[in-house]
Amino acid sequence: MIMKKQAVVVAIGMLGVSMAFAAPKHARMPLKNDTQRVSYILGLQAGQSFKKVGVKLDQRAFIKGMNTGTTGTKPLLTVQQMQTVMMRFKTALAIKLKAKVATLAARNLAKGTAFLAANAKKSGIKTLSSGIQYKVIKKGTGMMPKATDKVTVDYEGSTINGIVFDSSYKRGTPATFPLNGVIKGWTDALSHMKKGATWMIYIPAALAYGANGQPPVIGPNEALVFKVHLIKINSK
């Protein structure tokens, strides 16, 4: 999670929008064989996907389309009509999702700014010129890594709400990577750490994953918290 990745623009997993489906009267329909079970699973997965992106469906029309597709009967719309409708639908959905992501990004930025402002006043917290905050848990000795070095670390990353999204401690295996190949906040913070040190690091959104985030766990403009133990420096 700490490595740089291609930005994912649509934060699908964080948008809780309800579907227009009505609850069935017989929710406890027995699934007597694998054909029924597979059918149910496919329907469930489709429904969950629609819900995540906020798609509102007409259940009768949806089932009609499903029946048309499975029986091979003539569709009610031409290929051109379907393409036109779906293009209009995708454009509207993209606008809707973009607006929701923008709202979430603004909210997260405000929360992160408030968190860091309060955190800066706590005992033992120091702030680098970049705005990164840190607290020394254990002092290190010797050299500090350069941006061109590879480092071996144990770490745990979480949101300011305490949700852990990645942990080498839990995996039981330290991570090794080039210091200039991670988020800017890591490059800056670790370049101030000495070998053997353990720090708590508090990173503003702009130096973490920014406005894009890393869905579904890290939202847009989220400040992040890391516990980092610098085990080894592999200098070039």
C-alpha positions as semicolon CSV with decimal commas, in nm:
position;residue;x (nm);y (nm);z (nm)
1;M;0,000;0,000;0,000
2;I;0,289;0,243;0,052
3;M;0,423;0,208;-0,304
4;K;0,323;0,452;-0,579
5;K;0,037;0,324;-0,795
6;Q;-0,173;0,436;-1,087
7;A;-0,442;0,665;-0,947
8;V;-0,792;0,518;-0,927
9;V;-1,032;0,803;-0,987
10;V;-1,365;0,649;-0,894
11;A;-1,396;0,571;-0,523
12;I;-1,668;0,314;-0,580
13;G;-1,630;0,127;-0,256
14;M;-1,698;0,433;-0,038
15;L;-2,025;0,551;-0,190
16;G;-2,322;0,406;-0,003
17;V;-2,610;0,469;-0,238
18;S;-2,928;0,263;-0,212
19;M;-3,077;0,065;-0,497
20;A;-3,438;0,097;-0,606
21;F;-3,507;-0,275;-0,570
22;A;-3,795;-0,367;-0,344
23;A;-3,733;-0,646;-0,094
24;P;-3,885;-0,976;-0,206
25;K;-4,179;-1,110;-0,009
26;H;-4,017;-1,452;0,032
27;A;-3,665;-1,365;0,143
28;R;-3,606;-1,720;0,269
29;M;-3,646;-1,888;-0,070
30;P;-3,490;-2,234;-0,041
31;L;-3,193;-2,304;-0,268
32;K;-3,235;-2,673;-0,347
33;N;-2,953;-2,735;-0,594
34;D;-2,635;-2,583;-0,735
35;T;-2,816;-2,429;-1,032
36;Q;-3,030;-2,228;-0,792
37;R;-2,733;-2,149;-0,569
38;V;-2,517;-2,027;-0,859
39;S;-2,810;-1,822;-0,992
40;Y;-2,857;-1,664;-0,651
41;I;-2,485;-1,590;-0,613
42;L;-2,465;-1,425;-0,956
43;G;-2,770;-1,214;-0,878
44;L;-2,629;-1,119;-0,539
45;Q;-2,295;-1,016;-0,686
46;A;-2,463;-0,811;-0,958
47;G;-2,684;-0,640;-0,702
48;Q;-2,390;-0,559;-0,477
49;S;-2,200;-0,410;-0,771
50;F;-2,497;-0,195;-0,871
51;K;-2,542;-0,075;-0,514
52;K;-2,177;0,028;-0,483
53;V;-2,197;0,265;-0,778
54;G;-2,548;0,388;-0,699
55;V;-2,726;0,239;-1,000
56;K;-3,105;0,254;-0,974
57;L;-3,277;-0,025;-1,164
58;D;-3,631;-0,112;-1,258
59;Q;-3,653;-0,472;-1,141
60;R;-3,915;-0,579;-1,396
61;A;-3,719;-0,432;-1,687
62;F;-3,398;-0,586;-1,556
63;I;-3,552;-0,933;-1,537
64;K;-3,708;-0,883;-1,882
65;G;-3,365;-0,802;-2,024
66;M;-3,215;-1,104;-1,847
67;N;-3,481;-1,331;-1,995
68;T;-3,428;-1,184;-2,341
69;G;-3,056;-1,248;-2,317
70;T;-3,084;-1,605;-2,189
71;T;-3,359;-1,712;-2,433
72;G;-3,212;-1,545;-2,740
73;T;-3,532;-1,362;-2,828
74;K;-3,529;-1,030;-3,015
75;P;-3,428;-0,736;-2,791
76;L;-3,674;-0,452;-2,740
77;L;-3,403;-0,200;-2,839
78;T;-3,170;-0,188;-3,137
79;V;-2,794;-0,200;-3,089
80;Q;-2,774;0,171;-3,174
81;Q;-3,047;0,256;-2,924
82;M;-2,872;0,057;-2,651
83;Q;-2,540;0,226;-2,721
84;T;-2,700;0,572;-2,706
85;V;-2,882;0,500;-2,380
86;M;-2,577;0,345;-2,213
87;M;-2,352;0,632;-2,320
88;R;-2,599;0,878;-2,165
89;F;-2,622;0,663;-1,852
90;K;-2,244;0,632;-1,810
91;T;-2,194;1,005;-1,855
92;A;-2,455;1,087;-1,591
93;L;-2,312;0,827;-1,352
94;A;-1,959;0,960;-1,394
95;I;-2,077;1,314;-1,313
96;K;-2,261;1,186;-1,007
97;L;-1,964;0,988;-0,879
98;K;-1,724;1,276;-0,942
99;A;-1,943;1,506;-0,733
100;K;-1,960;1,255;-0,449
101;V;-1,584;1,200;-0,454
102;A;-1,527;1,578;-0,448
103;T;-1,755;1,613;-0,146
104;L;-1,579;1,327;0,032
105;A;-1,238;1,472;-0,054
106;A;-1,330;1,811;0,096
107;R;-1,464;1,646;0,410
108;N;-1,156;1,428;0,453
109;L;-0,921;1,722;0,398
110;A;-1,097;1,922;0,669
111;K;-1,082;1,627;0,910
112;G;-0,715;1,564;0,835
113;T;-0,625;1,929;0,882
114;A;-0,805;1,941;1,217
115;F;-0,644;1,614;1,327
116;L;-0,292;1,733;1,248
117;A;-0,350;2,070;1,414
118;A;-0,459;1,899;1,736
119;N;-0,187;1,635;1,709
120;A;0,087;1,898;1,679
121;K;0,005;2,018;2,031
122;K;0,056;1,676;2,190
123;S;0,362;1,589;2,395
124;G;0,656;1,454;2,198
125;I;0,522;1,549;1,855
126;K;0,767;1,723;1,624
127;T;0,703;1,870;1,279
128;L;0,929;1,865;0,973
129;S;0,942;2,159;0,732
130;S;0,722;1,962;0,490
131;G;0,441;1,945;0,744
132;I;0,497;1,581;0,837
133;Q;0,466;1,516;1,208
134;Y;0,649;1,245;1,400
135;K;0,704;1,105;1,746
136;V;1,016;0,910;1,836
137;I;0,927;0,576;1,995
138;K;1,283;0,442;1,985
139;K;1,597;0,630;1,889
140;G;1,827;0,492;1,622
141;T;2,202;0,515;1,574
142;G;2,434;0,574;1,283
143;M;2,348;0,688;0,936
144;M;2,023;0,813;0,785
145;P;1,908;0,689;0,442
146;K;1,927;0,896;0,126
147;A;1,641;0,906;-0,123
148;T;1,844;0,683;-0,357
149;D;1,893;0,411;-0,093
150;K;1,687;0,099;-0,040
151;V;1,550;0,050;0,309
152;T;1,413;-0,247;0,500
153;V;1,136;-0,163;0,743
154;D;0,856;-0,297;0,954
155;Y;0,550;-0,075;0,940
156;E;0,181;-0,043;1,007
157;G;-0,037;0,208;0,827
158;S;-0,375;0,335;0,942
159;T;-0,622;0,614;0,878
160;I;-0,671;0,886;1,139
161;N;-0,978;0,689;1,247
162;G;-0,755;0,397;1,342
163;I;-0,844;0,167;1,053
164;V;-0,533;-0,040;0,972
165;F;-0,495;-0,086;0,596
166;D;-0,149;-0,246;0,578
167;S;0,094;-0,403;0,823
168;S;0,422;-0,587;0,773
169;Y;0,406;-0,669;1,143
170;K;0,094;-0,879;1,084
171;R;0,247;-1,045;0,778
172;G;0,558;-1,126;0,978
173;T;0,787;-1,011;0,696
174;P;0,964;-0,673;0,675
175;A;0,939;-0,477;0,350
176;T;1,232;-0,362;0,135
177;F;1,196;-0,086;-0,124
178;P;1,376;0,215;-0,276
179;L;1,310;0,521;-0,063
180;N;1,232;0,732;-0,370
181;G;0,973;0,477;-0,485
182;V;0,715;0,539;-0,213
183;I;0,477;0,819;-0,121
184;K;0,646;1,155;-0,061
185;G;0,566;1,150;0,308
186;W;0,763;0,830;0,353
187;T;1,060;0,957;0,153
188;D;1,079;1,271;0,365
189;A;1,019;1,110;0,705
190;L;1,253;0,813;0,663
191;S;1,533;1,034;0,535
192;H;1,534;1,189;0,885
193;M;1,540;0,854;1,069
194;K;1,851;0,673;1,184
195;K;1,896;0,298;1,149
196;G;1,718;0,114;1,429
197;A;1,476;0,398;1,501
198;T;1,101;0,352;1,545
199;W;0,875;0,649;1,477
200;M;0,508;0,727;1,464
201;I;0,462;0,933;1,147
202;Y;0,164;1,153;1,067
203;I;0,137;1,241;0,699
204;P;-0,083;1,514;0,543
205;A;-0,295;1,400;0,249
206;A;-0,089;1,597;-0,004
207;L;0,218;1,390;0,088
208;A;0,027;1,061;0,099
209;Y;-0,221;0,956;-0,173
210;G;-0,371;1,300;-0,233
211;A;-0,710;1,365;-0,389
212;N;-0,727;1,022;-0,554
213;G;-0,667;0,811;-0,244
214;Q;-0,636;0,435;-0,271
215;P;-0,995;0,299;-0,275
216;P;-1,161;0,129;-0,110
217;V;-0,969;0,174;0,217
218;I;-0,789;0,507;0,176
219;G;-1,027;0,780;0,072
220;P;-0,949;1,097;-0,122
221;N;-0,747;1,354;0,075
222;E;-0,701;1,133;0,380
223;A;-0,419;1,204;0,625
224;L;-0,242;0,884;0,729
225;V;-0,063;0,748;1,035
226;F;0,230;0,505;1,021
227;K;0,437;0,323;1,278
228;V;0,776;0,260;1,115
229;H;1,083;0,071;1,236
230;L;1,389;0,132;1,016
231;I;1,570;-0,203;1,020
232;K;1,830;-0,170;0,748
233;I;1,974;0,079;0,500
234;N;2,107;-0,058;0,172
235;S;2,322;0,224;0,034
236;K;2,426;0,232;-0,330
